[in-house]
């Protein structure tokens, strides 16, 4: 007997745009995915990843049974086991680690896509560990820390549709956040907004821009300080706002004075007249918003200073919390939103235990503006037991080996663990190092709630089909694991987790399913109503005394990247080109989807964007396989002639790997990247500006 096709309204979790989707179901199987035209952000758009949902769920390589390692770690040999046994093994190992080394010796980590942060954090709170690890230090975290340190909220809600000027700073949303941002950007441009793009590469948006500033990678702070200087020098700043709502203007003015247009042109390699024109437009257009790239402004040794300076730029031009500027949206779920304080292990543990959160000793500001522990501060605890030993790690939706800088070191880290369990759809170079692998439900097979980066909305992610046997909703996995471990204060059902999350909007999940979404009105200039910004002085901290007290520069400082033609000329003799990595590709989400045929076909190999003159000078042809080398290693990559990049700069995408046993090291750019020269405030990683050379294969 065949059922009629049912349509379920939901949202897509293949990347963080969270587009609205209509899921078609027949005979208990997902048969179609369409864009939901009623969705307030994506308006019916879906990308190839979203359309590939059926291919992902019913993929023959999907892990569908719990697996236990057989034999040596890393040999990729596993045998099927029951859920009961797999959970017993995990429970035993985690309890054993807590007994011997303290609860903090257990870390749970998550990638960015499956929205597990609240549930993992709550589990850790109940278990007693303050250590939730996520790559926020290289994706969004420095934006939140830099802007919250300056004005009390994260500069993450640009109001593109109502802006007169859109400044995309190291941001290519067409490839990285199409569903969340592109509709509003198009609306803004249709309404006549000027577009300024800061990017070393000529992306589609850069080429359509009124001003594309082709910046030398790693010099963004110098450019932002120059914009501030130009705007102050030319009296383009909002005097009323500066006088009433900021502190430290005169010290800022003196600090940025050396960043003249000419000096900045010399540092950034951008022609002076382009800098002047763009700064002039940003200073005069009202309102204007800044769209910072989640990766673009978060992967540098001065990421904190960059995000401080962008916030200052928005503030002194009077664009904070105004329509068409940079908004301060709050999720309707408030303290129970994805990273809300109600879930935070740090907040829920006794102070003494909370203070053990990895990273707080070296990055003290992160105690006050929390982000998850960066992987790069967890690694020393595993490798060298500093500041204390970490022995067990659980990874959810995370391929650390391919996604994080310095893959060679990441492998050493994972090999050193006493115990690693991974929860993932497919085998990856990371699951290959696991002791236990668990099969999660796909997003279309589970219920959830989403509010992270969703401005003033919370969305219902509604299950369309039952998980294929024996995959499980990850929330249910945590509930089952908690029971095995005797953690009875954890939730008892998935329904309870979702109802708890929705309490601030006075709805159960059952009721929420009927509505599909919930929003609260956007409010402007909240600081006027409250009489203050949420900062130590109550004003925008142009000069921040409190940072000074913590040993952090009170004004944003430009630092040359550790590897650059200026900072390391000797190294440049061997590695003459600047390598910028991490630009996104629409058909993949970071290191995932590489085994999905329809997506792989669209972009089968990693391609090095290189100026044709540079390639020809090295006798390299379009499509030729070459070696790309840095002081840390060498990978294979295909030459792609690209006119819109500086002849001394090359760009490599990230996340490529062909298969667990097919030499992932061969093409994974993170074999070359650095995880040492971190931002001293946010632990951001310097992968946007490194030195490299390209070699012919003999
Ligand atoms: S952009 Fe694509 S993958 Fe991302 S949420 Fe939208 S449809 Fe899904």
XYZ file of C-alpha atoms and ligand atoms in Angstrom:
706
model
C 0.000 0.000 0.000
C 1.367 3.446 -0.814
C 0.642 6.579 1.209
C -0.109 9.956 -0.241
C 2.857 12.319 -0.256
C 2.977 14.397 2.934
C 4.749 17.739 3.188
C 6.466 18.776 6.412
C 7.698 22.304 7.045
C 11.163 22.316 8.579
C 14.612 23.884 8.291
C 17.749 22.509 6.676
C 20.753 21.668 8.844
C 23.281 20.865 6.116
C 24.946 24.191 6.853
C 24.410 27.046 9.240
C 22.180 29.125 6.978
C 19.225 27.026 8.176
C 17.074 27.634 5.092
C 13.367 26.954 5.323
C 12.471 23.675 3.614
C 9.399 21.651 2.740
C 10.167 17.961 3.143
C 8.135 15.547 1.027
C 7.526 12.130 2.510
C 6.003 9.046 0.944
C 5.704 5.598 2.507
C 7.863 6.718 5.407
C 10.725 7.838 3.151
C 12.000 11.277 2.315
C 11.284 11.803 -1.383
C 11.823 15.504 -1.957
C 13.212 18.743 -0.501
C 11.938 22.121 -1.664
C 12.643 25.653 -0.526
C 10.012 27.196 1.753
C 8.940 30.473 0.167
C 7.388 31.646 3.432
C 10.701 31.495 5.302
C 11.634 35.042 6.388
C 15.339 34.740 5.481
C 15.765 32.164 2.713
C 12.491 32.928 0.853
C 12.420 29.590 -0.983
C 16.143 29.314 -1.720
C 17.935 26.028 -1.221
C 21.419 25.104 -2.375
C 22.796 21.839 -3.806
C 23.616 20.539 -0.291
C 20.026 20.946 0.823
C 18.785 19.263 -2.350
C 21.150 16.349 -1.648
C 19.373 15.443 1.617
C 17.922 12.182 0.221
C 21.300 11.157 -1.126
C 22.790 11.745 2.331
C 20.143 9.880 4.328
C 19.993 6.838 2.076
C 23.695 6.794 1.230
C 25.109 3.247 1.191
C 28.125 4.353 3.257
C 26.072 5.884 6.068
C 26.954 4.476 9.476
C 23.820 2.775 10.768
C 25.055 0.654 13.677
C 27.180 1.437 16.744
C 30.751 0.354 16.058
C 33.615 -0.742 18.283
C 37.237 -0.512 17.227
C 38.971 -3.792 16.491
C 42.739 -3.950 16.820
C 45.111 -1.008 16.656
C 43.912 2.588 16.911
C 43.685 4.266 13.521
C 43.528 1.082 11.464
C 39.886 1.863 10.516
C 38.681 -1.592 11.534
C 35.442 -1.681 13.480
C 32.828 -4.254 14.367
C 29.131 -3.728 14.922
C 27.805 -3.826 18.425
C 24.525 -3.154 20.227
C 23.562 0.296 21.484
C 23.521 -1.116 24.973
C 27.090 -2.337 24.729
C 28.400 0.789 22.968
C 26.863 3.068 25.597
C 28.148 0.843 28.412
C 31.676 1.097 27.020
C 31.446 4.894 26.723
C 29.858 5.279 30.167
C 32.542 3.091 31.742
C 35.392 5.036 30.139
C 34.009 8.464 31.038
C 33.307 7.477 34.645
C 36.737 5.904 34.912
C 38.381 9.078 33.626
C 36.405 11.186 36.105
C 37.388 8.871 38.929
C 41.100 8.946 38.119
C 41.683 12.435 36.709
C 38.639 14.527 37.632
C 35.551 15.360 35.566
C 37.502 18.037 33.682
C 39.543 15.270 32.032
C 36.482 14.575 29.845
C 35.808 16.964 26.947
C 32.884 16.952 24.533
C 33.426 18.688 21.213
C 31.139 19.662 18.419
C 31.460 20.913 14.882
C 29.276 23.740 13.782
C 26.327 22.209 12.041
C 24.037 19.993 14.106
C 23.090 22.482 16.830
C 24.203 20.260 19.700
C 25.764 22.953 21.917
C 22.930 23.320 24.471
C 22.497 19.596 25.007
C 26.211 18.827 25.219
C 26.752 21.702 27.622
C 23.928 20.511 29.853
C 25.291 16.966 29.846
C 28.731 18.249 30.844
C 27.206 20.366 33.637
C 25.524 17.311 35.096
C 28.670 15.221 34.665
C 30.884 17.918 36.197
C 33.184 18.980 33.361
C 33.445 22.641 32.276
C 34.998 21.636 28.966
C 32.858 22.027 25.887
C 35.077 22.406 22.816
C 34.028 23.999 19.530
C 35.794 25.901 16.750
C 34.205 29.239 17.676
C 37.696 30.736 17.915
C 37.897 30.366 14.136
C 34.234 30.942 13.342
C 32.266 33.790 14.844
C 33.805 33.734 18.330
C 36.226 36.622 17.780
C 33.352 38.708 16.353
C 31.339 38.161 19.509
C 34.293 38.707 21.842
C 35.680 41.750 20.002
C 32.363 43.518 19.640
C 30.912 42.548 23.014
C 34.122 43.841 24.643
C 33.474 47.143 22.887
C 29.710 47.684 22.874
C 28.238 44.809 24.882
C 26.801 42.737 22.023
C 28.026 40.796 19.005
C 28.193 42.515 15.616
C 26.386 39.599 14.003
C 23.128 41.092 12.766
C 23.794 43.486 9.885
C 20.547 44.976 8.615
C 21.442 44.611 4.930
C 17.981 45.157 3.482
C 17.600 48.637 4.981
C 21.200 49.836 4.591
C 22.404 52.635 2.316
C 25.881 51.163 2.367
C 26.841 47.517 2.858
C 30.426 46.838 3.852
C 31.263 43.137 3.495
C 34.485 42.610 5.361
C 36.206 39.329 4.418
C 32.757 37.933 3.796
C 31.494 35.953 0.810
C 27.939 35.033 1.841
C 27.070 33.829 -1.654
C 29.163 30.731 -0.898
C 29.046 30.598 2.888
C 25.667 31.901 4.106
C 23.448 32.133 1.031
C 20.141 31.317 2.699
C 20.591 33.562 5.705
C 22.005 36.714 4.133
C 21.756 36.872 0.343
C 18.079 37.802 0.086
C 18.570 40.838 2.295
C 21.773 41.866 0.533
C 19.967 41.761 -2.817
C 17.120 43.790 -1.320
C 19.551 46.390 -0.044
C 21.293 46.648 -3.412
C 17.948 46.837 -5.222
C 17.078 49.766 -2.965
C 20.255 51.542 -4.023
C 22.744 50.606 -1.297
C 26.412 51.047 -2.155
C 28.457 47.884 -1.817
C 32.031 47.806 -0.509
C 33.850 44.472 -0.363
C 37.152 43.895 1.427
C 38.636 40.662 0.100
C 41.961 39.474 -1.330
C 39.944 37.600 -3.959
C 37.575 38.862 -6.602
C 34.472 36.965 -5.552
C 31.243 37.508 -7.498
C 30.131 40.031 -4.922
C 33.507 41.784 -4.980
C 33.264 42.182 -8.728
C 29.749 43.615 -8.479
C 30.769 46.026 -5.717
C 31.046 49.786 -6.069
C 34.406 49.388 -4.362
C 36.358 46.176 -4.074
C 39.444 46.654 -1.932
C 41.861 43.856 -2.758
C 43.653 43.676 0.549
C 46.930 41.944 1.366
C 45.886 39.018 3.597
C 46.379 39.699 7.289
C 46.420 43.507 7.139
C 42.740 44.125 7.882
C 43.307 45.902 11.190
C 45.515 48.482 9.464
C 42.726 49.139 6.960
C 40.023 49.415 9.609
C 42.143 51.843 11.662
C 42.694 53.858 8.497
C 38.918 54.016 7.856
C 38.457 55.268 11.434
C 41.221 57.836 11.031
C 39.854 59.111 7.719
C 36.345 59.421 9.136
C 37.579 61.320 12.205
C 39.968 63.543 10.225
C 37.226 64.501 7.809
C 34.602 65.108 10.482
C 32.388 62.365 9.135
C 31.772 60.783 12.527
C 28.549 61.063 14.496
C 29.482 63.735 17.022
C 26.353 63.396 19.072
C 26.754 59.650 19.493
C 30.479 59.904 20.183
C 29.962 62.563 22.809
C 27.113 60.851 24.618
C 27.759 57.179 24.176
C 31.479 56.499 23.908
C 34.577 56.750 26.079
C 38.156 57.380 24.956
C 37.566 59.259 21.712
C 40.628 61.487 21.996
C 42.900 58.570 22.749
C 41.418 56.676 19.810
C 41.958 59.704 17.593
C 45.633 59.924 18.538
C 46.064 56.162 18.182
C 44.706 55.967 14.626
C 46.402 59.157 13.383
C 49.456 57.304 11.970
C 47.139 55.199 9.777
C 46.940 57.687 6.962
C 45.610 56.676 3.568
C 49.149 56.588 2.170
C 50.537 54.529 5.035
C 47.618 52.138 4.812
C 48.077 51.755 1.053
C 51.676 50.780 1.696
C 50.716 48.177 4.316
C 47.668 46.699 2.607
C 48.709 46.991 -1.078
C 45.358 48.675 -1.829
C 45.623 51.787 -4.021
C 45.243 54.928 -1.886
C 42.432 56.398 -3.952
C 40.317 53.270 -3.486
C 40.767 53.354 0.291
C 39.835 57.019 0.359
C 36.731 56.531 -1.775
C 35.483 53.552 0.247
C 36.134 55.197 3.628
C 34.365 58.323 2.377
C 31.289 56.387 1.314
C 31.112 54.431 4.547
C 31.509 57.630 6.536
C 28.744 59.493 4.709
C 26.125 56.871 3.833
C 23.400 56.688 6.460
C 22.630 54.082 7.585
C 25.518 51.740 6.845
C 26.142 48.220 8.074
C 29.197 46.012 8.362
C 28.904 42.327 7.487
C 31.955 40.599 8.946
C 32.840 37.155 7.562
C 32.379 34.447 10.191
C 35.686 32.936 9.127
C 37.182 35.935 7.347
C 37.551 38.143 10.419
C 38.056 35.239 12.822
C 41.156 33.520 11.509
C 44.024 35.861 12.300
C 46.491 36.565 15.077
C 44.844 39.977 15.563
C 41.224 38.820 15.212
C 40.223 40.446 18.512
C 41.640 43.816 17.470
C 40.005 43.551 14.060
C 36.588 42.978 15.561
C 37.130 45.739 18.124
C 38.031 48.141 15.352
C 35.058 47.171 13.163
C 32.738 47.754 16.112
C 34.352 51.126 16.736
C 33.885 51.960 13.054
C 30.191 51.126 13.288
C 29.850 53.052 16.559
C 31.516 56.328 15.610
C 29.506 56.489 12.385
C 26.295 56.166 14.416
C 25.353 52.791 12.982
C 24.978 50.678 16.110
C 21.446 49.478 16.799
C 19.836 51.591 14.079
C 17.666 50.350 11.238
C 19.983 49.621 8.316
C 23.007 49.460 10.609
C 24.313 46.738 12.906
C 21.454 45.466 15.026
C 21.405 43.930 18.460
C 18.877 41.141 17.959
C 18.058 38.794 20.783
C 16.695 35.317 20.258
C 13.199 34.960 21.722
C 14.472 31.972 23.713
C 16.760 34.310 25.698
C 18.775 32.483 28.348
C 17.796 29.178 26.772
C 18.989 30.019 23.280
C 21.698 27.833 21.776
C 24.594 29.369 23.722
C 22.352 30.794 26.443
C 23.659 30.923 30.012
C 21.090 28.398 31.274
C 22.990 25.617 29.499
C 26.538 26.735 30.073
C 28.550 24.192 32.007
C 30.622 27.124 33.251
C 27.553 28.782 34.818
C 26.083 25.622 36.257
C 29.127 24.168 37.953
C 30.509 25.193 41.350
C 32.883 28.142 40.833
C 35.993 26.157 41.655
C 35.197 23.528 39.029
C 33.967 26.079 36.467
C 37.268 27.951 36.694
C 39.011 24.872 35.348
C 37.486 25.545 31.920
C 40.341 25.131 29.470
C 41.626 28.403 28.091
C 40.677 30.699 30.964
C 44.221 30.746 32.353
C 45.676 32.000 29.059
C 42.703 33.923 27.660
C 41.179 35.648 30.717
C 38.662 37.760 28.785
C 36.889 34.547 27.765
C 35.701 34.169 31.355
C 33.585 37.305 30.965
C 32.636 36.926 27.307
C 32.419 33.162 27.035
C 33.004 31.077 23.941
C 33.572 27.309 23.957
C 37.099 26.108 24.682
C 39.061 26.370 21.430
C 40.540 23.076 20.177
C 43.996 24.664 20.272
C 43.763 25.067 24.064
C 42.430 21.542 24.516
C 45.278 19.959 22.535
C 48.056 20.799 25.077
C 45.938 19.243 27.844
C 45.826 16.017 25.845
C 49.385 16.026 24.535
C 51.282 17.457 27.495
C 48.694 17.277 30.306
C 48.892 21.071 30.635
C 47.355 22.629 32.671
C 45.931 19.207 33.605
C 45.316 15.916 31.807
C 42.460 15.442 29.362
C 41.983 11.745 28.710
C 38.611 11.256 27.032
C 36.959 13.112 24.168
C 33.537 12.791 22.561
C 33.168 14.407 19.128
C 29.780 15.195 17.629
C 29.597 16.190 13.941
C 33.241 17.012 13.922
C 36.066 15.958 11.646
C 38.864 17.612 13.640
C 41.594 16.009 11.555
C 40.536 17.708 8.326
C 38.815 20.813 9.651
C 41.351 22.159 12.149
C 44.769 23.680 11.461
C 47.898 21.562 11.588
C 46.341 18.164 10.892
C 49.553 16.338 11.742
C 49.318 17.628 15.295
C 45.582 16.925 15.475
C 46.262 13.273 14.635
C 48.921 13.119 17.380
C 46.402 14.596 19.809
C 43.643 12.124 18.983
C 46.053 9.191 19.072
C 47.248 10.213 22.529
C 43.763 10.053 24.077
C 42.845 7.169 26.352
C 39.402 7.181 24.804
C 37.697 8.816 21.820
C 34.123 8.347 20.727
C 32.649 9.970 17.646
C 29.079 10.531 16.512
C 28.880 10.975 12.769
C 26.959 10.041 9.617
C 30.005 8.740 7.767
C 33.496 7.447 8.396
C 36.081 10.231 8.298
C 39.808 10.499 9.039
C 38.688 11.493 12.559
C 36.309 8.588 13.195
C 39.161 6.333 12.018
C 40.915 7.210 15.293
C 37.868 6.551 17.477
C 37.325 3.695 19.903
C 33.548 3.809 19.490
C 31.430 5.340 16.710
C 27.724 6.050 17.126
C 25.257 6.634 14.255
C 23.182 9.823 14.650
C 19.816 10.578 13.083
C 19.835 12.936 10.113
C 18.248 16.353 10.702
C 15.152 15.289 8.759
C 14.846 12.337 11.165
C 14.707 14.338 14.415
C 12.954 17.253 16.085
C 14.860 20.320 17.200
C 14.768 24.047 17.796
C 17.096 26.566 16.160
C 17.890 30.121 17.180
C 21.654 30.502 16.711
C 22.281 33.538 14.454
C 18.587 33.566 13.590
C 18.246 37.241 14.580
C 14.918 37.735 16.389
C 13.524 34.318 15.411
C 13.369 30.808 16.754
C 12.574 28.085 14.208
C 11.093 24.626 14.460
C 13.124 21.868 12.885
C 10.498 19.222 12.463
C 11.172 15.560 11.966
C 9.806 14.241 8.668
C 10.718 10.549 8.808
C 11.801 8.034 11.435
C 15.551 7.492 11.701
C 16.714 4.573 9.638
C 17.431 1.669 11.960
C 19.522 1.960 14.183
C 20.384 5.646 13.980
C 19.373 7.787 16.960
C 18.630 11.428 17.654
C 21.774 12.761 19.364
C 19.670 14.194 22.185
C 18.370 10.676 22.798
C 21.950 9.372 22.712
C 22.846 11.793 25.510
C 19.738 10.831 27.493
C 20.581 7.123 27.167
C 24.215 7.735 28.062
C 23.243 9.810 31.102
C 21.029 6.966 32.318
C 23.858 4.473 31.920
C 26.098 6.761 33.935
C 23.572 7.395 36.689
C 23.259 11.097 35.805
C 19.593 11.214 36.680
C 19.279 14.987 36.771
C 19.743 15.074 32.982
C 16.575 15.235 30.881
C 14.529 12.063 30.590
C 13.112 12.542 27.091
C 13.731 14.478 23.880
C 10.376 16.158 24.357
C 11.574 17.458 27.726
C 14.754 18.937 26.204
C 12.741 20.824 23.600
C 9.987 21.963 25.949
C 12.650 23.276 28.319
C 14.252 25.242 25.516
C 10.925 26.782 24.506
C 9.763 27.744 27.998
C 10.748 31.419 27.498
C 8.251 31.646 24.624
C 5.585 29.822 26.662
C 5.114 27.000 24.199
C 5.610 23.271 24.170
C 7.350 21.720 21.200
C 4.047 20.107 20.143
C 2.446 23.540 19.954
C 5.534 25.006 18.281
C 5.306 22.455 15.464
C 1.997 23.985 14.461
C 3.517 27.458 14.249
C 6.893 26.558 12.700
C 8.571 29.756 13.906
C 8.247 32.499 16.447
C 9.651 36.010 16.444
C 9.762 39.064 18.629
C 9.915 42.635 17.323
C 13.356 44.073 16.584
C 14.103 46.974 18.867
C 16.473 49.836 18.101
C 18.756 51.959 20.268
C 18.173 49.787 23.309
C 20.953 51.690 25.057
C 18.769 54.805 25.142
C 15.951 52.962 26.898
C 18.337 51.270 29.303
C 20.550 54.306 29.719
C 23.664 52.256 29.015
C 25.480 49.763 26.837
C 26.350 46.455 28.487
C 29.989 47.406 29.030
C 31.951 48.262 32.182
C 31.523 52.017 31.615
C 28.018 51.741 30.148
C 29.368 53.333 26.964
C 31.059 52.090 23.819
C 34.632 51.396 24.889
C 36.698 53.097 22.194
C 39.539 53.080 24.701
C 38.910 50.269 27.190
C 40.578 50.777 30.544
C 39.333 47.438 31.804
C 41.204 45.637 29.019
C 44.353 47.424 30.087
C 43.895 45.989 33.581
C 43.753 42.502 32.066
C 46.983 43.013 30.137
C 45.148 43.496 26.830
C 45.725 46.539 24.659
C 42.979 49.088 25.405
C 43.011 50.161 21.749
C 42.942 47.884 18.701
C 46.444 47.150 17.474
C 47.590 46.071 14.014
C 50.045 43.168 14.054
C 51.740 41.796 10.978
C 50.868 38.114 10.525
C 53.615 35.923 12.012
C 54.362 34.744 8.475
C 54.425 37.606 5.996
C 56.792 39.347 3.586
C 57.246 42.045 6.255
C 57.451 39.963 9.460
C 59.474 37.042 8.143
C 61.507 38.079 5.078
C 63.955 35.204 5.583
C 61.176 32.657 5.478
C 59.816 34.394 2.422
C 62.960 33.547 0.514
C 61.884 29.894 0.623
C 58.147 30.529 0.620
C 57.615 33.542 -1.629
C 53.808 33.505 -1.932
C 51.113 34.445 0.572
C 48.653 31.624 1.162
C 45.139 32.451 2.241
C 42.878 29.486 2.992
C 39.403 28.676 4.158
C 37.277 30.340 1.471
C 34.012 28.424 1.302
C 32.573 26.426 -1.569
C 28.786 26.377 -1.934
C 28.618 22.641 -2.549
C 30.377 21.638 0.668
C 30.085 22.549 4.323
C 33.640 22.734 5.641
C 35.032 19.174 5.469
C 31.677 17.414 5.105
C 29.814 16.160 2.003
C 32.974 15.030 0.203
C 31.496 11.561 -0.407
C 28.133 12.784 -1.731
C 28.337 12.060 -5.421
C 26.140 14.847 -6.791
C 28.167 17.380 -4.783
C 31.562 15.818 -5.368
C 30.929 15.933 -9.121
C 30.520 19.699 -8.967
C 33.877 20.244 -7.310
C 35.909 17.036 -7.305
C 39.392 18.382 -6.556
C 40.978 21.150 -4.501
C 41.982 24.017 -6.767
C 44.628 26.621 -6.089
C 43.494 30.041 -7.240
C 46.648 31.622 -8.638
C 47.229 34.598 -10.895
C 47.959 33.368 -14.458
C 51.151 35.457 -14.620
C 52.468 33.788 -11.472
C 51.506 30.326 -12.702
C 53.108 30.904 -16.096
C 56.275 32.235 -14.485
C 56.475 28.864 -12.723
C 55.704 27.026 -15.963
C 52.385 25.752 -14.605
C 49.322 25.192 -16.727
C 45.638 25.420 -15.933
C 44.471 22.089 -14.478
C 47.991 20.856 -13.717
C 48.521 19.049 -10.399
C 51.284 20.690 -8.356
C 52.644 20.634 -4.828
C 51.778 23.417 -2.429
C 54.267 23.625 0.433
C 54.538 25.533 3.708
C 57.066 25.162 6.544
C 54.742 22.491 7.954
C 54.241 20.203 4.982
C 53.226 19.671 1.396
C 49.941 18.825 -0.340
C 48.792 18.192 -3.883
C 46.486 20.679 -5.558
C 45.275 21.614 -9.036
C 46.206 24.905 -10.669
C 43.236 27.180 -11.382
C 44.106 30.380 -13.226
C 42.390 33.267 -11.460
C 42.848 36.824 -12.665
C 41.215 38.360 -9.600
C 43.927 37.633 -7.085
C 47.190 39.478 -6.449
C 50.164 37.838 -8.225
C 51.871 37.297 -4.853
C 48.818 35.697 -3.227
C 47.248 32.257 -3.725
C 44.061 30.839 -2.272
C 43.310 27.247 -1.374
C 39.915 25.914 -0.295
C 39.779 23.859 2.877
C 38.267 20.572 3.926
C 39.221 18.341 0.976
C 39.758 14.640 1.529
C 38.889 11.762 -0.758
C 38.301 8.952 1.701
C 39.522 7.552 4.974
C 41.965 5.177 3.354
C 42.716 7.226 0.309
C 45.511 9.451 1.484
C 43.522 12.325 2.986
C 46.852 13.928 3.895
C 47.586 14.269 0.179
C 45.048 17.051 -0.422
C 44.057 18.387 2.987
C 45.231 22.008 3.226
C 45.406 21.787 7.004
C 48.589 19.771 6.580
C 50.102 23.215 5.841
C 48.329 25.521 8.282
C 49.613 26.874 11.567
C 48.075 26.362 15.006
C 50.744 28.161 17.012
C 50.617 31.924 16.350
C 47.222 32.412 17.958
C 45.389 35.634 18.704
C 46.418 36.449 22.295
C 42.846 37.311 23.345
C 40.573 34.887 21.464
C 42.941 32.048 20.445
C 41.952 32.654 16.825
C 44.093 30.733 14.338
C 46.195 32.473 11.672
C 45.048 30.589 8.583
C 44.156 33.567 6.426
C 47.754 34.699 5.952
C 50.644 32.227 5.728
C 53.657 31.813 3.485
C 53.914 29.075 0.886
C 55.498 28.030 -2.384
C 54.156 26.141 -5.371
C 56.287 23.373 -6.866
C 55.984 21.430 -10.070
C 55.557 17.680 -9.743
C 58.430 15.940 -11.420
S 22.417 27.019 2.215
Fe 22.009 24.937 1.524
S 22.867 23.595 3.073
Fe 22.726 25.611 3.946
S 20.794 25.577 5.033
Fe 20.413 26.428 2.981
S 19.809 24.670 1.747
Fe 20.743 23.877 3.605
